[in-house]
GROMACS .gro file of C-alpha atoms in nm:
model
  235
    1UNK     CA    1  20.019  -4.162 -13.412
    2UNK     CA    2  20.293  -4.323 -13.211
    3UNK     CA    3  20.243  -4.575 -12.931
    4UNK     CA    4  20.367  -4.496 -12.584
    5UNK     CA    5  20.406  -4.781 -12.338
    6UNK     CA    6  20.117  -4.770 -12.093
    7UNK     CA    7  19.898  -4.527 -12.288
    8UNK     CA    8  19.556  -4.690 -12.312
    9UNK     CA    9  19.437  -4.402 -12.530
   10UNK     CA   10  19.691  -4.486 -12.800
   11UNK     CA   11  19.610  -4.855 -12.764
   12UNK     CA   12  19.249  -4.762 -12.834
   13UNK     CA   13  19.355  -4.572 -13.148
   14UNK     CA   14  19.557  -4.870 -13.269
   15UNK     CA   15  19.293  -5.139 -13.205
   16UNK     CA   16  19.017  -4.924 -13.355
   17UNK     CA   17  19.249  -4.838 -13.644
   18UNK     CA   18  19.162  -4.470 -13.625
   19UNK     CA   19  19.284  -4.274 -13.927
   20UNK     CA   20  19.280  -3.895 -13.920
   21UNK     CA   21  19.263  -3.882 -13.541
   22UNK     CA   22  19.460  -3.557 -13.535
   23UNK     CA   23  19.271  -3.225 -13.504
   24UNK     CA   24  19.121  -3.125 -13.837
   25UNK     CA   25  19.167  -3.476 -13.974
   26UNK     CA   26  19.266  -3.557 -14.330
   27UNK     CA   27  19.084  -3.251 -14.469
   28UNK     CA   28  19.312  -3.018 -14.272
   29UNK     CA   29  19.617  -3.212 -14.393
   30UNK     CA   30  19.506  -3.177 -14.754
   31UNK     CA   31  19.459  -2.802 -14.711
   32UNK     CA   32  19.808  -2.761 -14.561
   33UNK     CA   33  19.969  -2.952 -14.846
   34UNK     CA   34  19.827  -2.702 -15.097
   35UNK     CA   35  20.067  -2.439 -14.963
   36UNK     CA   36  20.371  -2.667 -15.000
   37UNK     CA   37  20.578  -2.732 -15.311
   38UNK     CA   38  20.530  -3.109 -15.335
   39UNK     CA   39  20.660  -3.275 -15.651
   40UNK     CA   40  20.681  -3.631 -15.781
   41UNK     CA   41  21.049  -3.617 -15.690
   42UNK     CA   42  20.977  -3.509 -15.330
   43UNK     CA   43  21.079  -3.744 -15.051
   44UNK     CA   44  20.838  -3.717 -14.756
   45UNK     CA   45  20.845  -3.873 -14.410
   46UNK     CA   46  20.516  -3.916 -14.223
   47UNK     CA   47  20.606  -3.938 -13.853
   48UNK     CA   48  20.365  -4.147 -13.647
   49UNK     CA   49  20.191  -4.250 -13.968
   50UNK     CA   50  19.931  -4.466 -13.792
   51UNK     CA   51  19.718  -4.658 -14.041
   52UNK     CA   52  19.876  -4.467 -14.329
   53UNK     CA   53  19.585  -4.247 -14.433
   54UNK     CA   54  19.792  -3.932 -14.491
   55UNK     CA   55  20.086  -4.121 -14.642
   56UNK     CA   56  19.852  -4.289 -14.891
   57UNK     CA   57  19.702  -3.952 -14.988
   58UNK     CA   58  20.047  -3.802 -15.052
   59UNK     CA   59  20.146  -4.099 -15.267
   60UNK     CA   60  19.819  -4.095 -15.461
   61UNK     CA   61  19.767  -3.721 -15.509
   62UNK     CA   62  20.127  -3.607 -15.563
   63UNK     CA   63  20.292  -3.936 -15.666
   64UNK     CA   64  20.562  -3.839 -15.415
   65UNK     CA   65  20.813  -4.079 -15.257
   66UNK     CA   66  20.659  -4.140 -14.916
   67UNK     CA   67  20.786  -4.318 -14.607
   68UNK     CA   68  20.576  -4.372 -14.295
   69UNK     CA   69  20.720  -4.449 -13.954
   70UNK     CA   70  20.531  -4.562 -13.645
   71UNK     CA   71  20.631  -4.746 -13.329
   72UNK     CA   72  20.304  -4.935 -13.284
   73UNK     CA   73  20.308  -5.283 -13.448
   74UNK     CA   74  19.928  -5.285 -13.492
   75UNK     CA   75  19.937  -4.952 -13.675
   76UNK     CA   76  20.229  -5.075 -13.887
   77UNK     CA   77  20.035  -5.386 -13.989
   78UNK     CA   78  19.729  -5.182 -14.084
   79UNK     CA   79  19.935  -4.925 -14.277
   80UNK     CA   80  20.117  -5.196 -14.472
   81UNK     CA   81  19.786  -5.366 -14.551
   82UNK     CA   82  19.649  -5.035 -14.682
   83UNK     CA   83  19.947  -4.987 -14.914
   84UNK     CA   84  19.931  -5.344 -15.039
   85UNK     CA   85  19.556  -5.322 -15.101
   86UNK     CA   86  19.587  -4.991 -15.288
   87UNK     CA   87  19.914  -5.095 -15.458
   88UNK     CA   88  20.096  -4.784 -15.339
   89UNK     CA   89  20.477  -4.788 -15.318
   90UNK     CA   90  20.485  -4.636 -14.969
   91UNK     CA   91  20.760  -4.761 -14.741
   92UNK     CA   92  20.626  -4.832 -14.390
   93UNK     CA   93  20.885  -4.883 -14.118
   94UNK     CA   94  20.852  -4.955 -13.748
   95UNK     CA   95  21.047  -4.730 -13.514
   96UNK     CA   96  21.050  -4.420 -13.298
   97UNK     CA   97  21.119  -4.071 -13.430
   98UNK     CA   98  21.321  -4.004 -13.115
   99UNK     CA   99  21.601  -4.211 -13.272
  100UNK     CA  100  21.610  -4.368 -13.618
  101UNK     CA  101  21.870  -4.532 -13.839
  102UNK     CA  102  21.758  -4.327 -14.141
  103UNK     CA  103  22.033  -4.135 -14.328
  104UNK     CA  104  22.104  -3.764 -14.276
  105UNK     CA  105  21.918  -3.513 -14.493
  106UNK     CA  106  21.695  -3.772 -14.662
  107UNK     CA  107  21.366  -3.582 -14.686
  108UNK     CA  108  21.228  -3.272 -14.853
  109UNK     CA  109  20.935  -3.262 -14.611
  110UNK     CA  110  20.852  -3.421 -14.277
  111UNK     CA  111  20.513  -3.408 -14.111
  112UNK     CA  112  20.393  -3.498 -13.765
  113UNK     CA  113  20.017  -3.500 -13.710
  114UNK     CA  114  19.951  -3.495 -13.336
  115UNK     CA  115  20.262  -3.697 -13.256
  116UNK     CA  116  20.520  -3.485 -13.074
  117UNK     CA  117  20.307  -3.435 -12.762
  118UNK     CA  118  20.352  -3.806 -12.691
  119UNK     CA  119  20.731  -3.824 -12.712
  120UNK     CA  120  21.044  -3.643 -12.594
  121UNK     CA  121  20.991  -3.329 -12.802
  122UNK     CA  122  21.349  -3.205 -12.791
  123UNK     CA  123  21.500  -3.535 -12.906
  124UNK     CA  124  21.232  -3.586 -13.172
  125UNK     CA  125  21.283  -3.239 -13.319
  126UNK     CA  126  21.660  -3.287 -13.327
  127UNK     CA  127  21.608  -3.612 -13.519
  128UNK     CA  128  21.360  -3.450 -13.758
  129UNK     CA  129  21.606  -3.167 -13.822
  130UNK     CA  130  21.882  -3.422 -13.894
  131UNK     CA  131  21.662  -3.609 -14.142
  132UNK     CA  132  21.553  -3.300 -14.336
  133UNK     CA  133  21.743  -3.173 -14.638
  134UNK     CA  134  21.868  -2.815 -14.632
  135UNK     CA  135  21.570  -2.596 -14.708
  136UNK     CA  136  21.339  -2.886 -14.621
  137UNK     CA  137  20.998  -2.825 -14.468
  138UNK     CA  138  20.857  -2.949 -14.138
  139UNK     CA  139  20.484  -2.936 -14.058
  140UNK     CA  140  20.335  -3.030 -13.722
  141UNK     CA  141  19.977  -3.028 -13.597
  142UNK     CA  142  20.017  -3.030 -13.220
  143UNK     CA  143  19.815  -2.994 -12.902
  144UNK     CA  144  19.880  -2.649 -12.760
  145UNK     CA  145  19.757  -2.507 -12.431
  146UNK     CA  146  19.600  -2.161 -12.483
  147UNK     CA  147  19.715  -2.056 -12.136
  148UNK     CA  148  19.897  -2.187 -11.831
  149UNK     CA  149  19.671  -2.439 -11.657
  150UNK     CA  150  19.659  -2.564 -11.296
  151UNK     CA  151  19.914  -2.841 -11.244
  152UNK     CA  152  19.653  -3.094 -11.133
  153UNK     CA  153  19.450  -3.040 -11.451
  154UNK     CA  154  19.762  -3.075 -11.666
  155UNK     CA  155  19.852  -3.397 -11.484
  156UNK     CA  156  19.502  -3.542 -11.534
  157UNK     CA  157  19.508  -3.470 -11.908
  158UNK     CA  158  19.863  -3.605 -11.947
  159UNK     CA  159  19.776  -3.927 -11.763
  160UNK     CA  160  19.461  -3.987 -11.968
  161UNK     CA  161  19.619  -3.936 -12.310
  162UNK     CA  162  19.975  -4.038 -12.232
  163UNK     CA  163  20.119  -3.700 -12.327
  164UNK     CA  164  20.487  -3.653 -12.251
  165UNK     CA  165  20.416  -3.283 -12.193
  166UNK     CA  166  20.149  -3.020 -12.252
  167UNK     CA  167  20.302  -2.709 -12.405
  168UNK     CA  168  20.196  -2.355 -12.484
  169UNK     CA  169  20.263  -2.188 -12.821
  170UNK     CA  170  20.574  -2.010 -12.694
  171UNK     CA  171  20.715  -2.342 -12.568
  172UNK     CA  172  20.677  -2.504 -12.910
  173UNK     CA  173  20.845  -2.206 -13.077
  174UNK     CA  174  21.143  -2.225 -12.840
  175UNK     CA  175  21.184  -2.598 -12.907
  176UNK     CA  176  21.171  -2.546 -13.283
  177UNK     CA  177  21.424  -2.264 -13.265
  178UNK     CA  178  21.655  -2.467 -13.041
  179UNK     CA  179  21.645  -2.752 -13.294
  180UNK     CA  180  21.761  -2.506 -13.563
  181UNK     CA  181  21.439  -2.434 -13.753
  182UNK     CA  182  21.358  -2.090 -13.891
  183UNK     CA  183  21.073  -1.916 -14.075
  184UNK     CA  184  20.836  -2.056 -13.812
  185UNK     CA  185  20.473  -1.994 -13.897
  186UNK     CA  186  20.186  -2.067 -13.660
  187UNK     CA  187  19.830  -2.115 -13.776
  188UNK     CA  188  19.499  -2.187 -13.608
  189UNK     CA  189  19.232  -2.327 -13.838
  190UNK     CA  190  18.923  -2.471 -13.675
  191UNK     CA  191  18.703  -2.417 -13.979
  192UNK     CA  192  18.830  -2.740 -14.136
  193UNK     CA  193  18.747  -3.083 -13.997
  194UNK     CA  194  18.674  -3.435 -14.111
  195UNK     CA  195  18.543  -3.751 -13.957
  196UNK     CA  196  18.803  -4.014 -13.868
  197UNK     CA  197  18.806  -4.348 -14.045
  198UNK     CA  198  18.814  -4.682 -13.863
  199UNK     CA  199  18.986  -5.013 -13.933
  200UNK     CA  200  18.887  -5.233 -13.641
  201UNK     CA  201  19.098  -5.517 -13.506
  202UNK     CA  202  18.921  -5.850 -13.458
  203UNK     CA  203  18.959  -5.866 -13.081
  204UNK     CA  204  18.898  -5.540 -12.894
  205UNK     CA  205  18.892  -5.536 -12.514
  206UNK     CA  206  18.579  -5.384 -12.356
  207UNK     CA  207  18.801  -5.143 -12.160
  208UNK     CA  208  18.898  -4.977 -12.489
  209UNK     CA  209  18.534  -4.900 -12.566
  210UNK     CA  210  18.521  -4.733 -12.226
  211UNK     CA  211  18.832  -4.538 -12.320
  212UNK     CA  212  18.662  -4.417 -12.637
  213UNK     CA  213  18.361  -4.295 -12.437
  214UNK     CA  214  18.593  -4.122 -12.190
  215UNK     CA  215  18.782  -3.956 -12.475
  216UNK     CA  216  18.459  -3.819 -12.622
  217UNK     CA  217  18.359  -3.684 -12.279
  218UNK     CA  218  18.705  -3.531 -12.230
  219UNK     CA  219  18.692  -3.367 -12.572
  220UNK     CA  220  18.365  -3.197 -12.484
  221UNK     CA  221  18.464  -3.103 -12.130
  222UNK     CA  222  18.804  -2.961 -12.224
  223UNK     CA  223  18.723  -2.832 -12.572
  224UNK     CA  224  18.895  -2.496 -12.515
  225UNK     CA  225  19.184  -2.646 -12.320
  226UNK     CA  226  19.266  -2.927 -12.566
  227UNK     CA  227  19.345  -2.675 -12.836
  228UNK     CA  228  19.596  -2.712 -13.118
  229UNK     CA  229  19.814  -2.511 -13.354
  230UNK     CA  230  19.974  -2.582 -13.691
  231UNK     CA  231  20.348  -2.520 -13.692
  232UNK     CA  232  20.536  -2.499 -14.023
  233UNK     CA  233  20.903  -2.416 -14.056
  234UNK     CA  234  21.216  -2.461 -14.264
  235UNK     CA  235  21.559  -2.613 -14.206
   0.00000   0.00000   0.00000
């Protein structure tokens, strides 16, 4: 998960060291990877890698060449500590997916687990497209509005989470197509879930505990509104 300046929600995720915060959690990620052709020679970029839970799984289970990128220094520190502790050769770099210094066509697969809603989607997708090899795969698990919502409600949700935008399924498809992706597949799988893991920082402000309680309340209140879809496509 990436960090957006001023988003207390993402600060809460970083300080609590929440891994698998995306819908479906690590169990959904594992299920999605079964459908992909991941080899030991595969080069994979985990966008908004957070504490590195998914990146570590890819390196362990597939022995793939994995790179994680995140803009939040706290998440970076926790991800690097995970890789050092588990002795995994995962490269963790600090930066934003909106603009990187990574070489063109470097990766066979790129994934973004609940990341793009927080950034400039158009610029991020253009960068992801640039970084993918020809025929490379992109997988995103993203918040998706099931229907057009009242503007005030959208604004309230965006302010709380720090979303750059709340999009409907058709909006995501247009953005993916504009970036150049094809073979776009959309899935909805709510039968798979997993509990998040936590890696707490030493000093956590009391306001962040309040944010956690508010997030739980929001999740219950807007369960049908805060929906998500899985988007997979090819360059």
